[in-house]
Amino acid sequence: MRIRITTPCVVSAVFASAVLLTACGSESAHPGGARPEGGGEGRTAVPGGPEKDGVRIVGSSGQVASTDFEVTNRETEPFTYTITFEVLSDSGGVMANERQTVFSVGPGRTVKDTVRTNTPGRVRVGKVRRVPSAEAPDGTGACPPSGVRVTADEGDAAMGLRVVGLHLENCGTRPYTVEGYPLLGLLDEDRKPVSGVGILHGSGDIATMKAFDEPPRPVVLKPGESASAGLMWRNTTGAGDAVNVPYVRVEAKPGAQPMTVAPELDLGTTGKLGVGPWKKDTPQREGVRPLALVVGAANGGGASSQSRAA
């Protein structure tokens, strides 16, 4: 199963293409080794840049807007890869992003796949995020052994304020109870702990937001029900080095199976991250952007917001 999310992009970049390289132990990401329709004939290798974090473009088609790539896992356990591909114009500018997930690549294995783009153009590997498969969805919709799954949305940004929502779903067969705040571990590009950032319960004076500062209450989730908690920060940059946190390791409650998400926290030099308590989702809250839930009051209810690509 593949997930692809298309987002516009206006960032300029120097163009790159791809290299043809074969690897031992390769396999297809598609069931039975099948390629997507229209992705076989007319495909040629093109010269290009080196492998990036285990991902390499190996060919493209002049007939359809698609590009072949390989994912090689050199770790000792299965990993799930989320790759952002950049679609380039003739001048080398980035016209669009295509994000695709390849689930559970086994240790020492190389998986071949194809990314299709709605925007024709040359394609290069932009950003690669990879997490242990035991801490990520498996792509089949199967519920983890813990009976719950944790995901993060793409978040919102307005007036320098950032808000990302964490979502806890009871996909099991028994009620699941949480109370309080999600437990967070901030990780860098190499999934090593990030130091120097205070994780604060509530708004932490980052902004005045009632939803973050309400006291936690017990939340009982029946099978199929979900809860949400917010992450809030400002990306202000002053003296010192800006801190970026691509990965967050989340435990729904003490002792819970951790799940790793990639919300791309651009914390600047503020050194603070506010965390709201778990709150049960209601029909009125489902599908509502996190910024609309908590920022409207802080901005007088009239400020507009824009989507922040992960």
Coordinates of C-alpha atoms in Angstrom, one line a residue:
M1 CA 0.0 0.0 0.0
R2 CA 1.3 3.4 -0.9
I3 CA 0.3 6.8 0.4
R4 CA 0.8 9.9 -1.8
I5 CA 0.1 13.5 -0.8
T6 CA 0.5 16.3 -3.3
T7 CA 1.4 19.7 -2.0
P8 CA 2.4 22.9 -4.0
C9 CA 5.9 24.2 -3.5
V10 CA 7.5 27.5 -4.6
V11 CA 11.1 27.0 -3.3
S12 CA 13.9 27.3 -5.9
A13 CA 16.5 24.6 -6.0
V14 CA 19.2 23.3 -8.3
F15 CA 17.9 20.4 -10.4
A16 CA 19.2 16.9 -10.2
S17 CA 18.2 13.6 -11.9
A18 CA 18.7 10.0 -11.0
V19 CA 21.1 7.2 -11.2
L20 CA 20.6 3.6 -12.3
L21 CA 21.9 1.2 -9.6
T22 CA 21.0 -2.4 -8.9
A23 CA 21.1 -3.8 -5.4
C24 CA 21.1 -7.3 -3.9
G25 CA 17.9 -8.5 -2.3
S26 CA 15.6 -6.1 -4.1
E27 CA 11.8 -6.5 -4.2
S28 CA 8.8 -4.6 -5.3
A29 CA 6.7 -2.5 -2.9
H30 CA 3.6 -3.7 -4.8
P31 CA 1.9 -7.0 -4.1
G32 CA 3.1 -9.8 -6.3
G33 CA 5.9 -7.6 -7.7
A34 CA 3.5 -5.8 -10.0
R35 CA 4.3 -2.2 -11.2
P36 CA 1.6 0.4 -11.4
E37 CA -0.2 0.4 -14.8
G38 CA 1.7 2.3 -17.5
G39 CA 5.0 2.3 -15.6
G40 CA 7.0 -0.3 -17.5
E41 CA 7.6 0.4 -21.2
G42 CA 9.7 3.3 -22.3
R43 CA 11.4 3.7 -19.0
T44 CA 15.1 4.8 -19.2
A45 CA 17.8 5.5 -16.7
V46 CA 18.9 9.1 -16.4
P47 CA 22.2 10.5 -14.9
G48 CA 21.8 12.1 -11.5
G49 CA 22.8 12.5 -7.9
P50 CA 23.8 10.0 -5.2
E51 CA 21.6 8.0 -2.9
K52 CA 19.9 10.0 -0.2
D53 CA 19.2 8.3 3.2
G54 CA 18.8 5.0 1.4
V55 CA 16.6 6.3 -1.4
R56 CA 17.7 6.5 -5.0
I57 CA 15.9 7.4 -8.2
V58 CA 16.7 4.8 -10.9
G59 CA 14.6 5.7 -13.9
S60 CA 11.9 7.7 -15.4
S61 CA 9.3 7.5 -18.2
G62 CA 8.9 10.0 -21.1
Q63 CA 5.4 8.7 -21.7
V64 CA 3.8 9.1 -18.3
A65 CA 4.6 11.4 -15.3
S66 CA 6.2 8.7 -13.2
T67 CA 9.6 7.9 -11.7
D68 CA 11.1 4.7 -10.5
F69 CA 13.0 4.6 -7.2
E70 CA 14.6 2.2 -4.8
V71 CA 14.7 2.2 -1.0
T72 CA 17.5 0.3 0.7
N73 CA 17.3 -0.4 4.5
R74 CA 20.8 -0.8 6.0
E75 CA 19.5 -1.0 9.5
T76 CA 19.0 -4.1 11.6
E77 CA 15.2 -3.9 11.8
P78 CA 12.4 -3.0 9.5
F79 CA 11.9 0.7 8.7
T80 CA 9.0 2.6 7.2
Y81 CA 10.1 5.4 4.8
T82 CA 8.2 8.6 3.9
I83 CA 9.9 10.3 1.0
T84 CA 9.2 13.8 -0.4
F85 CA 10.0 13.9 -4.1
E86 CA 10.6 17.3 -5.7
V87 CA 9.2 18.0 -9.2
L88 CA 11.5 20.4 -11.1
S89 CA 11.0 22.8 -13.9
D90 CA 13.4 23.1 -16.9
S91 CA 15.1 26.0 -15.0
G92 CA 15.6 23.8 -11.9
G93 CA 12.9 25.4 -9.7
V94 CA 10.7 23.2 -7.6
M95 CA 7.2 23.2 -8.9
A96 CA 5.5 20.7 -6.7
N97 CA 6.1 18.0 -4.0
E98 CA 4.9 14.4 -4.1
R99 CA 5.1 12.5 -0.8
Q100 CA 5.0 8.8 -0.7
T101 CA 5.3 6.2 2.0
V102 CA 7.0 2.8 1.6
F103 CA 6.0 0.5 4.5
S104 CA 8.2 -1.9 6.4
V105 CA 11.3 -2.4 4.4
G106 CA 13.2 -5.3 5.9
P107 CA 16.8 -5.1 7.2
G108 CA 19.3 -5.4 4.3
R109 CA 16.5 -5.3 1.7
T110 CA 16.0 -3.0 -1.3
V111 CA 12.4 -2.3 -2.4
K112 CA 11.6 -0.9 -5.8
D113 CA 8.6 1.4 -6.3
T114 CA 7.2 4.1 -8.6
V115 CA 6.0 7.6 -7.8
R116 CA 3.5 9.3 -10.0
T117 CA 3.4 13.0 -10.3
N118 CA 0.4 15.3 -11.3
T119 CA 3.0 17.8 -12.5
P120 CA 5.2 16.7 -15.4
G121 CA 8.9 17.4 -14.9
R122 CA 12.2 16.0 -13.7
V123 CA 12.1 14.5 -10.2
R124 CA 14.6 14.3 -7.4
V125 CA 14.6 13.0 -3.9
G126 CA 13.9 15.9 -1.5
K127 CA 13.5 14.8 2.1
V128 CA 13.5 11.3 3.6
R129 CA 11.9 10.4 6.9
R130 CA 12.2 6.9 8.3
V131 CA 11.1 5.3 11.5
P132 CA 11.2 1.8 12.9
S133 CA 8.2 -0.1 11.5
A134 CA 7.2 -1.3 15.0
E135 CA 6.5 2.4 15.8
A136 CA 4.7 3.3 12.6
P137 CA 1.5 2.3 10.8
D138 CA 2.0 -0.8 8.7
G139 CA 0.0 0.5 5.7
T140 CA -2.6 -2.3 5.7
G141 CA -4.9 -0.7 8.2
A142 CA -4.2 -3.4 10.7
C143 CA -4.4 -2.3 14.3
P144 CA -1.1 -2.5 16.3
P145 CA -0.9 -5.1 19.1
S146 CA -1.4 -2.3 21.6
G147 CA -4.9 -1.7 20.3
V148 CA -4.2 2.0 19.6
R149 CA -2.4 4.1 17.0
V150 CA -0.9 7.6 17.2
T151 CA -0.6 9.9 14.2
A152 CA 0.2 13.6 13.6
D153 CA -1.5 16.0 11.2
E154 CA 0.3 18.5 9.0
G155 CA -0.5 21.3 11.4
D156 CA -1.2 25.0 10.8
A157 CA 0.7 28.2 11.1
A158 CA -0.4 31.8 11.7
M159 CA 1.5 34.9 12.8
G160 CA 4.6 32.8 13.7
L161 CA 2.6 30.5 15.9
R162 CA 2.7 26.8 15.1
V163 CA 0.2 24.1 16.1
V164 CA 0.3 20.4 15.3
G165 CA -2.3 17.9 16.4
L166 CA -1.6 14.4 17.8
H167 CA -4.3 11.9 17.2
L168 CA -5.0 8.8 19.3
E169 CA -7.3 6.2 17.8
N170 CA -8.6 3.1 19.6
C171 CA -8.5 0.6 16.8
G172 CA -8.7 -2.4 19.2
T173 CA -11.6 -4.3 20.7
R174 CA -11.5 -3.0 24.3
P175 CA -12.0 0.4 25.9
Y176 CA -8.8 2.4 26.2
T177 CA -8.3 5.1 29.0
V178 CA -5.9 8.0 29.0
E179 CA -5.6 10.9 31.4
G180 CA -3.2 13.8 31.2
Y181 CA -0.7 14.6 28.5
P182 CA 1.1 12.6 25.9
L183 CA 4.7 11.8 26.8
L184 CA 7.1 13.1 24.2
G185 CA 10.6 12.4 23.1
L186 CA 12.1 14.9 20.7
L187 CA 14.5 13.4 18.1
D188 CA 16.9 14.9 15.5
E189 CA 17.6 13.8 11.9
D190 CA 19.4 10.7 13.2
R191 CA 16.6 10.0 15.7
K192 CA 18.9 10.9 18.6
P193 CA 17.4 12.9 21.6
V194 CA 17.3 16.6 21.3
S195 CA 18.4 18.6 24.3
G196 CA 17.7 22.1 25.4
V197 CA 14.0 22.2 24.7
G198 CA 11.5 22.5 27.6
I199 CA 8.4 20.4 27.1
L200 CA 5.7 22.3 29.0
H201 CA 2.2 21.1 30.0
G202 CA -0.2 23.7 28.7
S203 CA 0.5 26.8 26.7
G204 CA 3.7 27.7 28.7
D205 CA 3.1 31.4 27.9
I206 CA 3.7 30.7 24.2
A207 CA 0.2 32.0 23.6
T208 CA -2.9 32.4 25.6
M209 CA -5.0 29.4 24.6
K210 CA -7.8 28.0 26.8
A211 CA -7.8 24.7 25.1
F212 CA -4.1 24.1 26.1
D213 CA -4.5 25.2 29.7
E214 CA -7.7 23.3 30.6
P215 CA -7.0 20.6 33.3
P216 CA -6.7 17.1 32.0
R217 CA -9.5 14.7 32.6
P218 CA -9.9 11.0 32.2
V219 CA -10.7 10.0 28.6
V220 CA -12.3 6.7 27.9
L221 CA -12.2 5.6 24.2
K222 CA -14.5 2.9 23.1
P223 CA -13.4 0.9 20.0
G224 CA -13.4 3.2 17.0
E225 CA -13.3 6.4 19.1
S226 CA -10.4 8.9 19.1
A227 CA -8.8 11.7 21.1
S228 CA -6.5 14.6 20.2
A229 CA -3.8 16.6 21.9
G230 CA -2.0 19.7 20.6
L231 CA 1.6 20.7 20.2
M232 CA 2.3 24.5 20.2
W233 CA 5.4 26.6 19.6
R234 CA 6.7 29.7 18.0
N235 CA 9.5 29.5 15.4
T236 CA 11.1 32.7 16.5
T237 CA 14.8 32.8 15.8
G238 CA 17.1 35.0 17.9
A239 CA 20.6 34.5 19.4
G240 CA 21.9 30.9 19.1
D241 CA 21.3 28.0 16.8
A242 CA 17.8 27.3 15.6
V243 CA 16.4 23.9 16.7
N244 CA 14.6 21.6 14.3
V245 CA 12.9 18.4 15.5
P246 CA 11.8 16.2 12.6
Y247 CA 10.7 13.3 14.8
V248 CA 8.6 13.0 17.9
R249 CA 8.3 9.7 19.8
V250 CA 4.9 9.6 21.5
E251 CA 3.6 7.5 24.4
A252 CA -0.1 8.0 24.9
K253 CA 0.4 7.3 28.6
P254 CA 3.1 6.0 30.9
G255 CA 4.1 2.5 29.8
A256 CA 2.3 2.6 26.4
Q257 CA 3.9 1.3 23.3
P258 CA 5.7 4.3 21.7
M259 CA 4.9 5.5 18.2
T260 CA 7.1 7.8 16.2
V261 CA 5.7 10.6 14.0
A262 CA 7.4 13.2 11.9
P263 CA 5.7 16.6 12.5
E264 CA 8.8 18.7 11.5
L265 CA 8.9 21.0 14.5
D266 CA 10.8 24.2 13.6
L267 CA 11.3 25.4 17.1
G268 CA 13.7 28.3 16.3
T269 CA 15.6 29.5 19.4
T270 CA 12.7 29.7 21.8
G271 CA 13.5 26.4 23.6
K272 CA 9.9 25.8 24.4
L273 CA 7.2 23.4 23.3
G274 CA 3.7 23.5 24.8
V275 CA 1.6 20.3 25.0
G276 CA -2.1 20.2 25.6
P277 CA -4.0 17.4 27.4
W278 CA -5.8 14.5 25.6
K279 CA -9.4 15.4 24.7
K280 CA -11.9 13.1 23.3
D281 CA -12.9 13.9 19.8
T282 CA -16.6 14.7 19.2
P283 CA -18.5 14.8 15.9
Q284 CA -18.2 18.6 16.0
R285 CA -14.4 18.4 16.4
E286 CA -13.7 15.8 13.8
G287 CA -12.2 17.3 10.7
V288 CA -11.5 20.6 12.3
R289 CA -8.0 22.0 11.8
P290 CA -6.1 22.3 15.1
L291 CA -5.5 26.0 14.6
A292 CA -9.2 26.7 14.2
L293 CA -9.8 25.0 17.5
V294 CA -7.3 26.9 19.6
V295 CA -5.9 30.0 17.8
G296 CA -9.1 31.8 16.9
A297 CA -9.6 33.2 20.3
A298 CA -6.0 34.3 20.7
N299 CA -6.1 36.2 17.4
G300 CA -9.5 37.8 18.1
G301 CA -11.3 35.2 16.0
G302 CA -10.5 37.0 12.7
A303 CA -7.0 36.0 11.8
S304 CA -6.5 33.8 8.8
S305 CA -4.3 30.8 8.8
Q306 CA -2.4 28.9 6.2
S307 CA -1.5 25.2 6.0
R308 CA 2.0 24.2 7.0
A309 CA 3.4 21.4 4.9
A310 CA 5.1 18.7 6.8

